[in-house]
Amino acid sequence: MELPSLAVAVCMFVCLYAPVGGYPNGKVREACTSMIPCHGGSPQLSPEHTITVNGTEFKPGDNIEVSLSGPDFEGFFIQARDAEHLDGPAVGSFMLGDRRLSQLLTCGRTKNSAVSQTSKTKKKHMKVYWIAPRGAPRHVQFLATVVKKYRTFWVKIPGPIVSQPDVLSPTTPLHATSEAVSTSYPVSSLSKPFSASGCGSMKFCIRNPSNCDPESASCFFLSFQKEESSVFIEMSGPSEGYLAFALSHDQWMGGDDAYLCINEHHRVHVSTAHLTGRSCPLLDSENALEDVSWRLVDGVLQCSFRRSIRLSAYKGRFNLDASYYIFLADGEASEGGLIYKHHRQPLITDGLYNVTGPPQDIGGSRSPRLIKAHGALMFVAWITTVSVGVIVARFFKPVWAHSFLFGKEMWFQVHRMLMLTTVLLTSISFVLPFIYRRGWSQQAGFHPYLGCTVMALTIFQPLMAGFRPSPHSPRRQLFNWFHWSTGTTARILAVVTMFLGMDLPALDLPDAWDTYTMIGFVAWHVGIDVLLEIHSYCLVRKVEVIEDDRVQILQSLTSAEAEGHLFKQVVLTIYVCGNIVFLVAFLIAVSKI
């Protein structure tokens, strides 16, 4: 029976996780502002490491010894900042204590204003020297980000505050920065939700889900309305952290013009940014936005602003009278306006659009078409064709023993046709992610590795079947065992791989599908398998032959199976219909993302 082997698939899925790569060389200038290592996930809350200094006062030109210590850590990032404006730029510069394990970085316009690691070598203690600059603020605080492991890190661990005694304090109290919006333009509050009125006629709109109402708490909405030489932009969606959209020349993150609305202490900071590769956005120090407004109500973040169609004076800003792919993303943000990587695939338009051209009302997809096709083909192959093919080969030999198709027994021809279809669908589906990613994905965890294993077993299985020995050969039993074990292993790994794939950002299906539906399919298949096994066992019991006062189970079950042909055909029909229901439900779920 296949019950134990298929049940193991669910257990294997629970145990697997996805490793990813990082920045072991410490060259993380992208983190200069946020001090977040861009590893995904959220930072730890209770620091295990401490920062100490050898003095509490300084004057311009002084050297302060700064030490970072604690349990083993792989990476670190140290800066000094104005203690009264911790979101401001780095203050002063550093000298190294150990050039083998640490290196200097330039953040902003200040050379050597940060220190990071040179490798993943484990460290317990790190010492550097801070050089106090001229014009330093009265109070300077040291901050450190520490990476214990890739996904175990602490951000902006507060260190000691050092002061220069003969400098007057600014008039702004220390806590005032948390209440102010760090923008250089007037900001006002919105009084009501945005409206879809005028979408497609007066303004260019993007909605997800398609045609959703921006007043709804589940609607992501982005609109562009041309006004002479400027464009008025509205963006809203369910987010407690940030919303962002970007204009791109392709469907890949990198080299893009981005706009972010960040929830910072229950106020919204609107900023422009430039995306470099797949790293954290580099927020601009200068904004080219006007008439900024925002609103936070019931978990829905709204912001609006106006910008000129052409901004030649601002580096990194695209002209709005050209065509671009449009990205729409959301994610988490922490205190100080620090943003984290979006936890799901951004919405990306299917084509290039000019937001100042004829108004349109379009949707978008959070899953690329090639990835949708990949998932759909794999689902058809491993949920439908291979499952039915196994049932036919295992239980329908006697049922169709005297029926022939193209000169061969019908059960064999049906089995072979379904299995070759599985090989074809799997092969086509296998290449689609590589076409989309233009290579190997480093962000997909175990999924691609297991997928390659399944592909190898899928190719090996028919090749092995092509060299099967004759039914009466002494090696036939060995072939049968290898044929069964290879097929069963491929099916188990395929189910586990599909479980892992549905949670990847590129194909993030609704949660109900991620768990209940796939587990339901496994239970459905195991249930049908058990039912047919019990049915076969009961038929065997009916053909006991008594020889020399003992009961012998006949090896040939032809006559007994004949009694259950109708039952098996009914079960097969129900099973195929059930698989079709699962397939249709999957395709509907894929079409909505």
Coordinates of C-alpha atoms in Angstrom, one line a residue:
M1 CA 0.0 0.0 0.0
E2 CA 1.1 3.6 -0.6
L3 CA -0.6 5.0 2.5
P4 CA 2.6 5.3 4.6
S5 CA 4.7 6.8 1.8
L6 CA 2.1 9.5 0.9
A7 CA 1.4 10.4 4.6
V8 CA 5.2 11.0 5.0
A9 CA 4.9 13.9 2.5
V10 CA 2.9 16.0 4.9
C11 CA 5.4 15.4 7.7
M12 CA 8.3 16.3 5.4
F13 CA 6.6 19.5 4.4
V14 CA 6.3 20.6 8.0
C15 CA 10.0 19.9 8.7
L16 CA 11.5 21.7 5.7
Y17 CA 12.6 25.3 5.6
A18 CA 14.2 27.7 3.1
P19 CA 17.7 29.0 3.5
V20 CA 18.9 32.1 1.7
G21 CA 22.1 34.0 1.1
G22 CA 23.4 37.3 2.5
Y23 CA 26.1 39.9 2.5
P24 CA 29.0 38.2 4.3
N25 CA 31.6 40.8 3.1
G26 CA 29.9 43.5 5.1
K27 CA 29.7 46.0 2.2
V28 CA 26.1 47.0 3.0
R29 CA 26.0 50.7 2.1
E30 CA 22.4 50.2 1.3
A31 CA 21.8 49.9 5.0
C32 CA 23.4 53.3 5.9
T33 CA 20.1 55.0 6.7
S34 CA 18.0 52.2 8.1
M35 CA 20.8 50.0 9.5
I36 CA 18.7 47.0 8.5
P37 CA 20.7 44.1 6.9
C38 CA 18.0 43.4 4.3
H39 CA 17.8 39.7 5.3
G40 CA 14.0 39.6 5.4
G41 CA 12.1 38.9 8.5
S42 CA 11.9 41.1 11.6
P43 CA 14.7 42.0 14.0
Q44 CA 15.0 40.6 17.5
L45 CA 13.7 42.7 20.3
S46 CA 16.0 42.1 23.3
P47 CA 19.7 42.8 22.5
E48 CA 22.3 40.3 23.6
H49 CA 25.2 42.6 22.8
T50 CA 26.4 45.8 24.4
I51 CA 28.3 48.9 23.3
T52 CA 30.8 50.5 25.7
V53 CA 33.0 53.6 25.4
N54 CA 36.1 54.8 27.3
G55 CA 34.7 58.2 28.0
T56 CA 31.6 60.3 28.2
E57 CA 32.8 63.7 27.0
F58 CA 34.5 64.8 23.8
K59 CA 35.7 67.8 21.9
P60 CA 36.4 68.1 18.2
G61 CA 39.3 65.9 17.2
D62 CA 39.1 63.5 20.2
N63 CA 39.2 59.8 19.7
I64 CA 36.7 57.7 21.6
E65 CA 37.2 54.0 21.9
V66 CA 34.0 52.1 21.0
S67 CA 33.7 48.4 21.9
L68 CA 31.0 45.9 20.8
S69 CA 30.8 42.6 22.7
G70 CA 28.5 39.7 23.4
P71 CA 27.8 36.1 22.3
D72 CA 29.2 35.0 18.9
F73 CA 28.1 37.1 16.0
E74 CA 28.8 37.1 12.3
G75 CA 28.1 40.6 11.2
F76 CA 27.9 44.1 12.6
F77 CA 27.3 47.7 11.6
I78 CA 28.3 50.6 13.8
Q79 CA 27.5 54.3 13.4
A80 CA 27.4 57.4 15.6
R81 CA 24.4 59.8 15.3
D82 CA 23.0 62.9 16.8
A83 CA 21.3 61.6 20.0
E84 CA 18.4 64.0 19.6
H85 CA 17.9 63.0 15.9
L86 CA 18.6 59.3 15.6
D87 CA 17.1 59.1 12.1
G88 CA 19.6 61.7 10.9
P89 CA 22.9 61.1 9.1
A90 CA 26.0 59.6 10.6
V91 CA 28.2 61.8 12.7
G92 CA 32.0 61.8 12.6
S93 CA 34.3 59.1 11.3
F94 CA 36.0 55.9 12.5
M95 CA 39.4 54.3 12.7
L96 CA 39.8 50.5 12.8
G97 CA 41.1 48.4 15.6
D98 CA 41.4 45.2 13.6
R99 CA 41.7 45.5 9.8
R100 CA 41.3 41.7 9.3
L101 CA 37.8 41.6 10.8
S102 CA 36.5 45.2 10.2
Q103 CA 36.3 47.7 7.4
L104 CA 35.3 51.4 7.0
L105 CA 32.3 52.4 5.0
T106 CA 31.2 55.8 3.7
C107 CA 27.6 56.7 4.5
G108 CA 26.2 59.9 2.9
R109 CA 28.9 62.6 2.4
T110 CA 30.9 61.6 5.5
K111 CA 33.9 59.4 4.6
N112 CA 34.6 56.4 7.0
S113 CA 31.4 57.2 8.9
A114 CA 30.5 53.5 9.6
V115 CA 32.2 50.2 10.3
S116 CA 31.2 46.7 9.3
Q117 CA 32.6 43.2 9.2
T118 CA 34.8 41.8 6.4
S119 CA 33.6 38.2 6.6
K120 CA 31.3 35.8 8.4
T121 CA 34.0 34.8 10.8
K122 CA 32.4 34.5 14.3
K123 CA 33.4 37.3 16.7
K124 CA 32.8 38.0 20.4
H125 CA 34.4 41.4 20.6
M126 CA 35.1 44.3 18.2
K127 CA 36.9 47.5 18.9
V128 CA 36.9 50.7 16.8
Y129 CA 37.8 54.4 17.4
W130 CA 35.4 57.3 16.7
I131 CA 36.9 60.6 15.7
A132 CA 34.8 63.6 16.9
P133 CA 34.3 66.1 14.0
R134 CA 34.0 69.9 14.1
G135 CA 30.4 71.1 14.4
A136 CA 29.3 67.9 16.0
P137 CA 26.0 68.0 17.9
R138 CA 26.2 68.3 21.7
H139 CA 25.0 64.7 22.3
V140 CA 26.2 61.8 20.1
Q141 CA 24.9 58.2 20.6
F142 CA 26.5 55.1 19.2
L143 CA 24.2 52.6 17.4
A144 CA 25.0 49.0 16.3
T145 CA 23.2 46.4 14.2
V146 CA 24.4 42.9 15.0
V147 CA 23.8 39.7 13.0
K148 CA 24.1 36.5 14.9
K149 CA 22.8 34.3 12.0
Y150 CA 21.2 35.3 8.7
R151 CA 17.7 35.7 10.1
T152 CA 18.7 36.4 13.7
F153 CA 19.7 40.0 14.1
W154 CA 19.2 43.2 16.1
V155 CA 18.8 46.6 14.6
K156 CA 20.0 49.9 16.1
I157 CA 21.1 48.6 19.5
P158 CA 21.5 51.7 21.6
G159 CA 24.9 52.5 23.0
P160 CA 26.2 55.1 25.3
I161 CA 25.7 58.8 24.7
V162 CA 28.8 61.1 24.7
S163 CA 28.6 64.8 25.0
Q164 CA 30.7 67.9 24.4
P165 CA 30.1 70.2 27.4
D166 CA 30.4 73.7 26.0
V167 CA 27.7 73.5 23.3
L168 CA 24.3 74.9 23.8
S169 CA 21.4 72.5 23.5
P170 CA 19.0 72.9 20.6
T171 CA 15.6 74.3 21.5
T172 CA 13.8 71.2 20.2
P173 CA 13.3 68.6 23.0
L174 CA 14.7 65.1 22.5
H175 CA 11.3 63.5 22.0
A176 CA 10.0 65.9 19.4
T177 CA 11.5 64.1 16.5
S178 CA 9.1 61.2 17.0
E179 CA 6.2 63.5 16.6
A180 CA 7.4 65.4 13.5
V181 CA 7.1 64.3 9.9
S182 CA 10.6 64.5 8.4
T183 CA 9.5 66.1 5.1
S184 CA 10.5 69.5 3.6
Y185 CA 7.0 70.2 2.2
P186 CA 3.6 71.1 3.8
V187 CA 1.6 68.0 4.9
S188 CA -2.1 67.8 5.5
S189 CA -4.5 65.1 6.4
L190 CA -7.1 63.5 4.1
S191 CA -10.7 63.7 5.3
K192 CA -12.2 60.7 3.4
P193 CA -11.1 57.6 1.4
F194 CA -10.2 57.8 -2.2
S195 CA -12.8 57.1 -4.9
A196 CA -12.6 55.0 -8.0
S197 CA -14.9 57.6 -9.7
G198 CA -13.2 58.8 -12.9
C199 CA -11.0 55.7 -13.3
G200 CA -10.6 55.0 -17.0
S201 CA -12.1 58.3 -18.0
M202 CA -10.3 61.0 -16.1
K203 CA -7.5 59.2 -14.3
F204 CA -5.2 56.2 -14.8
C205 CA -6.0 53.6 -12.1
I206 CA -4.5 50.3 -10.9
R207 CA -6.6 48.2 -8.6
N208 CA -6.0 44.9 -6.8
P209 CA -8.2 42.9 -6.8
S210 CA -9.4 44.1 -10.1
N211 CA -12.3 46.6 -9.9
C212 CA -12.2 46.7 -6.1
D213 CA -13.5 49.8 -4.3
P214 CA -10.7 51.8 -2.7
E215 CA -13.0 52.5 0.3
S216 CA -12.8 48.7 1.0
A217 CA -10.3 47.6 3.6
S218 CA -8.9 44.9 1.3
C219 CA -8.3 47.1 -1.9
F220 CA -4.9 48.2 -3.1
F221 CA -5.4 51.4 -5.2
L222 CA -3.1 53.6 -7.2
S223 CA -4.2 56.4 -9.5
F224 CA -2.6 59.1 -11.6
Q225 CA -4.4 62.2 -12.8
K226 CA -2.7 64.5 -15.3
E227 CA -2.9 68.2 -14.5
E228 CA -1.2 70.4 -17.1
S229 CA 2.5 70.0 -16.3
S230 CA 2.1 67.8 -13.2
V231 CA 0.4 64.5 -12.1
F232 CA -1.6 64.1 -9.0
I233 CA -1.1 60.6 -7.4
E234 CA -3.2 58.7 -4.9
M235 CA -2.2 55.4 -3.2
S236 CA -4.0 53.4 -0.6
G237 CA -4.2 49.9 0.7
P238 CA -4.4 47.7 3.9
S239 CA -1.0 48.2 5.6
E240 CA 0.2 49.1 9.0
G241 CA 3.8 49.6 7.7
Y242 CA 4.3 51.1 4.3
L243 CA 2.9 51.3 0.8
A244 CA 5.1 51.9 -2.2
F245 CA 5.0 52.0 -6.0
A246 CA 7.8 52.1 -8.5
L247 CA 8.2 52.8 -12.2
S248 CA 10.4 50.4 -14.0
H249 CA 11.7 49.7 -17.5
D250 CA 11.3 46.0 -17.0
Q251 CA 9.5 43.5 -14.7
W252 CA 12.6 43.2 -12.4
M253 CA 13.4 45.1 -9.3
G254 CA 16.4 47.4 -9.8
G255 CA 17.2 50.8 -11.3
D256 CA 13.6 52.0 -10.6
D257 CA 12.0 55.2 -9.5
A258 CA 10.1 54.5 -6.3
Y259 CA 7.7 56.4 -4.0
L260 CA 7.0 55.3 -0.5
C261 CA 4.4 56.2 2.1
I262 CA 5.7 55.0 5.5
N263 CA 3.8 54.8 8.8
E264 CA 6.0 56.4 11.3
H265 CA 4.6 56.7 14.8
H266 CA 1.1 56.8 13.4
R267 CA 2.1 59.6 11.1
V268 CA 2.9 59.1 7.4
H269 CA 6.2 60.0 5.9
V270 CA 6.2 60.3 2.1
S271 CA 9.5 59.9 0.3
T272 CA 11.0 59.3 -3.0
A273 CA 13.7 56.6 -3.4
H274 CA 15.9 54.8 -6.0
L275 CA 16.0 51.0 -6.2
T276 CA 19.4 49.5 -6.8
G277 CA 19.2 45.8 -7.5
R278 CA 17.1 43.8 -5.1
S279 CA 18.4 45.7 -2.1
C280 CA 16.6 48.1 0.3
P281 CA 15.5 51.4 -1.3
L282 CA 17.8 54.3 -0.9
L283 CA 15.6 57.1 0.4
D284 CA 16.3 60.5 -1.1
S285 CA 17.3 63.4 1.1
E286 CA 15.4 65.8 -1.1
N287 CA 11.9 65.3 -2.2
A288 CA 10.3 66.7 -5.4
L289 CA 6.7 66.2 -4.2
E290 CA 4.1 68.8 -3.4
D291 CA 0.6 68.9 -1.8
V292 CA 1.3 65.8 0.3
S293 CA -1.6 64.4 2.3
W294 CA -2.2 61.2 4.2
R295 CA -4.7 59.3 6.3
L296 CA -4.6 56.2 8.6
V297 CA -7.9 54.6 9.4
D298 CA -8.8 51.0 10.4
G299 CA -5.5 49.6 9.1
V300 CA -5.8 51.3 5.7
L301 CA -3.0 53.7 4.7
Q302 CA -3.7 56.5 2.3
C303 CA -1.4 59.1 0.8
S304 CA -1.5 61.5 -2.1
F305 CA 0.9 64.0 -3.6
R306 CA 1.7 65.9 -6.7
R307 CA 4.9 65.8 -8.8
S308 CA 5.9 67.4 -12.1
I309 CA 5.9 65.3 -15.2
R310 CA 9.5 66.2 -15.9
L311 CA 12.1 66.5 -13.1
S312 CA 15.4 66.9 -14.8
A313 CA 16.9 68.5 -11.7
Y314 CA 16.4 65.5 -9.6
K315 CA 18.6 62.5 -10.2
G316 CA 16.8 59.1 -10.4
R317 CA 13.3 60.6 -11.1
F318 CA 11.8 59.3 -14.3
N319 CA 9.7 61.5 -16.6
L320 CA 6.1 60.6 -16.4
D321 CA 5.3 61.0 -20.1
A322 CA 7.0 57.7 -21.0
S323 CA 5.8 54.1 -20.6
Y324 CA 6.9 51.9 -17.7
Y325 CA 6.0 48.7 -15.8
I326 CA 4.4 49.7 -12.5
F327 CA 5.0 47.9 -9.2
L328 CA 2.8 48.2 -6.2
A329 CA 4.1 46.7 -2.9
D330 CA 3.4 46.8 0.8
G331 CA 5.3 45.6 3.9
E332 CA 6.1 46.2 7.5
A333 CA 7.9 49.2 9.1
S334 CA 9.3 49.7 12.5
E335 CA 9.9 52.7 14.7
G336 CA 12.0 55.3 13.1
G337 CA 10.5 54.6 9.7
L338 CA 12.6 51.5 9.0
I339 CA 11.1 49.4 6.3
Y340 CA 11.4 45.7 5.8
K341 CA 11.3 43.6 2.6
H342 CA 7.8 43.1 1.3
H343 CA 6.6 39.7 2.6
R344 CA 4.8 38.9 -0.7
Q345 CA 5.3 39.4 -4.4
P346 CA 4.5 43.0 -5.5
L347 CA 1.7 43.6 -7.9
I348 CA 3.3 44.1 -11.4
T349 CA 1.4 45.3 -14.4
D350 CA 1.3 42.9 -17.4
G351 CA 2.7 45.5 -19.8
L352 CA 4.2 49.0 -20.2
Y353 CA 1.9 51.9 -19.5
N354 CA 2.1 55.7 -19.8
V355 CA 0.2 57.1 -16.8
T356 CA -0.1 60.5 -18.6
G357 CA -1.6 58.9 -21.7
P358 CA -5.2 57.9 -22.3
P359 CA -6.8 57.1 -18.9
Q360 CA -7.2 53.4 -18.2
D361 CA -8.6 51.2 -15.3
I362 CA -6.4 48.1 -15.1
G363 CA -5.5 45.4 -12.7
G364 CA -2.3 43.6 -12.1
S365 CA -0.9 40.3 -10.9
R366 CA 1.2 39.4 -7.9
S367 CA 2.3 36.3 -9.8
P368 CA 4.0 36.3 -13.2
R369 CA 2.4 34.4 -16.0
L370 CA 5.3 32.0 -16.4
I371 CA 5.1 31.1 -12.7
K372 CA 1.4 30.6 -12.9
A373 CA 1.9 28.3 -15.8
H374 CA 4.6 26.5 -14.0
G375 CA 2.3 25.8 -11.0
A376 CA -0.7 24.9 -13.1
L377 CA 1.2 22.4 -15.3
M378 CA 2.8 20.8 -12.2
F379 CA -0.6 20.5 -10.6
V380 CA -2.1 18.9 -13.6
A381 CA 0.8 16.4 -13.9
W382 CA 1.1 15.4 -10.2
I383 CA -2.4 15.7 -9.0
T384 CA -4.3 14.4 -12.0
T385 CA -2.4 12.4 -14.6
V386 CA 0.1 10.6 -12.4
S387 CA -2.4 9.8 -9.7
V388 CA -4.9 8.3 -12.1
G389 CA -2.1 6.4 -13.9
V390 CA -1.0 4.8 -10.7
I391 CA -4.5 3.8 -9.7
V392 CA -5.0 2.2 -13.2
A393 CA -1.8 0.2 -13.0
R394 CA -2.3 -0.9 -9.5
F395 CA -6.0 -2.0 -9.5
F396 CA -7.3 -2.2 -13.1
K397 CA -5.1 -5.0 -14.6
P398 CA -7.8 -7.6 -14.1
V399 CA -10.6 -5.2 -15.0
W400 CA -9.2 -4.5 -18.5
A401 CA -7.2 -7.7 -18.9
H402 CA -9.1 -8.7 -22.0
S403 CA -9.5 -5.2 -23.5
F404 CA -6.8 -4.1 -26.0
L405 CA -5.8 -0.7 -27.3
F406 CA -3.3 -0.5 -30.2
G407 CA -2.3 -4.1 -29.8
K408 CA -1.6 -3.8 -26.0
E409 CA -3.7 -4.4 -22.9
M410 CA -5.8 -1.3 -22.3
W411 CA -4.7 -0.8 -18.7
F412 CA -1.1 -0.7 -19.9
Q413 CA -1.8 1.7 -22.7
V414 CA -3.8 4.1 -20.4
H415 CA -1.1 3.9 -17.7
R416 CA 1.7 4.6 -20.3
M417 CA -0.2 7.5 -21.9
L418 CA -0.9 9.2 -18.5
M419 CA 2.7 8.7 -17.4
L420 CA 4.2 10.0 -20.6
T421 CA 1.8 13.0 -20.3
T422 CA 3.2 13.5 -16.8
V423 CA 6.8 13.5 -18.2
L424 CA 5.9 16.0 -20.9
L425 CA 4.0 18.4 -18.6
T426 CA 6.7 18.2 -15.9
S427 CA 9.5 18.9 -18.5
I428 CA 7.7 22.0 -19.9
S429 CA 6.9 23.3 -16.5
F430 CA 10.4 22.7 -15.2
V431 CA 12.0 25.1 -17.6
L432 CA 9.5 28.0 -17.1
P433 CA 11.0 29.3 -13.8
F434 CA 14.4 29.3 -15.3
I435 CA 13.1 31.4 -18.2
Y436 CA 11.4 33.8 -15.8
R437 CA 14.4 34.1 -13.4
R438 CA 17.0 34.0 -16.2
G439 CA 18.9 31.5 -14.1
W440 CA 18.8 29.9 -10.7
S441 CA 16.8 31.4 -7.9
Q442 CA 18.6 32.0 -4.6
Q443 CA 15.4 33.0 -2.8
A444 CA 13.3 29.9 -3.2
G445 CA 14.8 27.7 -0.5
F446 CA 14.5 23.9 -0.9
H447 CA 11.8 24.2 -3.7
P448 CA 14.2 24.3 -6.7
Y449 CA 16.4 21.6 -5.3
L450 CA 13.5 19.2 -4.7
G451 CA 12.1 20.2 -8.1
C452 CA 15.3 19.2 -9.8
T453 CA 15.2 15.9 -8.0
V454 CA 11.6 15.2 -9.1
M455 CA 12.6 16.1 -12.7
A456 CA 15.5 13.6 -12.6
L457 CA 13.3 10.9 -11.2
T458 CA 10.6 11.7 -13.8
I459 CA 13.1 11.2 -16.6
F460 CA 14.7 8.1 -15.1
Q461 CA 11.3 6.3 -14.6
P462 CA 10.3 5.9 -18.3
L463 CA 13.9 5.2 -19.2
M464 CA 14.0 2.3 -16.7
A465 CA 10.6 1.1 -18.0
G466 CA 12.0 1.0 -21.5
F467 CA 14.5 -1.7 -20.4
R468 CA 12.1 -3.8 -18.3
P469 CA 12.7 -7.5 -18.5
S470 CA 10.0 -10.0 -19.7
P471 CA 7.3 -11.0 -17.3
H472 CA 8.9 -14.4 -16.6
S473 CA 12.5 -13.1 -16.3
P474 CA 14.1 -13.7 -12.8
R475 CA 15.0 -10.0 -12.8
R476 CA 11.4 -8.9 -13.3
Q477 CA 10.7 -8.8 -9.5
L478 CA 13.7 -6.6 -9.0
F479 CA 12.5 -4.3 -11.8
N480 CA 9.0 -4.1 -10.3
W481 CA 10.5 -3.1 -6.9
F482 CA 12.7 -0.4 -8.4
H483 CA 9.9 0.9 -10.7
W484 CA 7.5 1.2 -7.7
S485 CA 10.0 2.8 -5.3
T486 CA 11.2 5.4 -7.9
G487 CA 7.6 6.3 -8.7
T488 CA 6.6 6.5 -5.1
T489 CA 9.6 8.6 -4.2
A490 CA 8.9 11.0 -7.1
R491 CA 5.3 11.4 -6.0
I492 CA 6.2 12.1 -2.4
L493 CA 8.8 14.7 -3.3
A494 CA 6.4 16.3 -5.9
V495 CA 3.7 16.8 -3.2
V496 CA 6.3 18.3 -0.8
T497 CA 7.7 20.5 -3.5
M498 CA 4.2 21.8 -4.3
F499 CA 3.5 22.6 -0.7
L500 CA 6.7 24.6 -0.5
G501 CA 6.1 26.3 -3.9
M502 CA 2.7 27.6 -3.0
D503 CA 4.2 29.7 -0.1
L504 CA 6.9 31.3 -2.2
P505 CA 6.3 35.0 -3.0
A506 CA 6.1 34.4 -6.7
L507 CA 3.0 32.2 -6.3
D508 CA 1.6 33.1 -2.9
L509 CA -1.7 31.4 -3.0
P510 CA -4.5 32.2 -0.5
D511 CA -3.9 30.6 3.0
A512 CA -6.8 28.2 2.7
W513 CA -5.2 26.7 -0.4
D514 CA -1.8 26.5 1.2
T515 CA -3.0 24.1 3.8
Y516 CA -6.5 22.7 3.7
T517 CA -6.8 22.1 0.0
M518 CA -3.5 20.3 -0.5
I519 CA -3.9 18.3 2.6
G520 CA -7.4 17.5 1.4
F521 CA -6.0 16.2 -1.8
V522 CA -3.5 14.0 0.0
A523 CA -6.3 12.6 2.2
W524 CA -8.5 12.2 -0.9
H525 CA -5.9 10.1 -2.7
V526 CA -5.0 8.1 0.4
G527 CA -8.6 7.4 1.1
I528 CA -9.3 6.1 -2.4
D529 CA -6.2 4.0 -2.3
V530 CA -7.1 2.5 1.0
L531 CA -10.7 1.9 -0.2
L532 CA -9.5 -0.1 -3.2
E533 CA -6.9 -2.0 -1.2
I534 CA -9.7 -3.1 1.3
H535 CA -11.9 -4.0 -1.7
S536 CA -9.1 -6.2 -3.2
Y537 CA -8.4 -7.8 0.2
C538 CA -12.1 -8.7 0.6
L539 CA -12.2 -10.3 -2.9
V540 CA -9.1 -12.3 -2.0
R541 CA -10.9 -13.7 1.0
K542 CA -13.6 -15.0 -1.3
V543 CA -11.3 -17.1 -3.4
E544 CA -9.7 -19.2 -0.7
V545 CA -8.9 -22.8 -1.9
I546 CA -8.5 -25.6 0.5
E547 CA -5.7 -28.0 -0.3
D548 CA -4.5 -30.6 2.1
D549 CA -6.4 -29.1 5.0
R550 CA -4.9 -25.6 4.7
V551 CA -6.1 -22.3 3.2
Q552 CA -4.1 -21.0 0.2
I553 CA -4.6 -17.5 -1.2
L554 CA -4.7 -17.7 -5.0
Q555 CA -2.1 -15.6 -6.7
S556 CA -4.3 -15.1 -9.7
L557 CA -7.3 -12.9 -8.8
T558 CA -8.9 -12.8 -12.2
S559 CA -12.2 -14.4 -11.3
A560 CA -12.5 -12.6 -8.0
E561 CA -11.7 -9.2 -9.5
A562 CA -14.3 -9.8 -12.1
E563 CA -16.9 -9.6 -9.3
G564 CA -15.7 -6.1 -8.4
H565 CA -15.2 -4.6 -11.9
L566 CA -18.3 -2.4 -11.6
F567 CA -17.3 -1.2 -8.1
K568 CA -13.7 -0.3 -9.3
Q569 CA -15.0 1.6 -12.3
V570 CA -17.4 3.6 -10.2
V571 CA -14.6 4.4 -7.7
L572 CA -12.3 5.4 -10.6
T573 CA -15.0 7.7 -12.0
I574 CA -15.5 9.4 -8.6
Y575 CA -11.7 9.7 -8.2
V576 CA -11.2 11.4 -11.5
C577 CA -14.1 13.7 -10.9
G578 CA -12.7 14.6 -7.5
N579 CA -9.3 15.3 -9.0
I580 CA -10.9 17.6 -11.6
V581 CA -12.6 19.5 -8.8
F582 CA -9.2 20.0 -7.1
L583 CA -7.7 21.1 -10.4
V584 CA -10.4 23.6 -11.2
A585 CA -10.2 25.0 -7.6
F586 CA -6.4 25.4 -8.0
L587 CA -6.7 27.1 -11.4
I588 CA -9.3 29.5 -10.0
A589 CA -7.0 30.4 -7.1
V590 CA -4.1 31.0 -9.4
S591 CA -6.2 33.2 -11.7
K592 CA -7.0 35.5 -8.8
I593 CA -3.5 36.3 -7.7

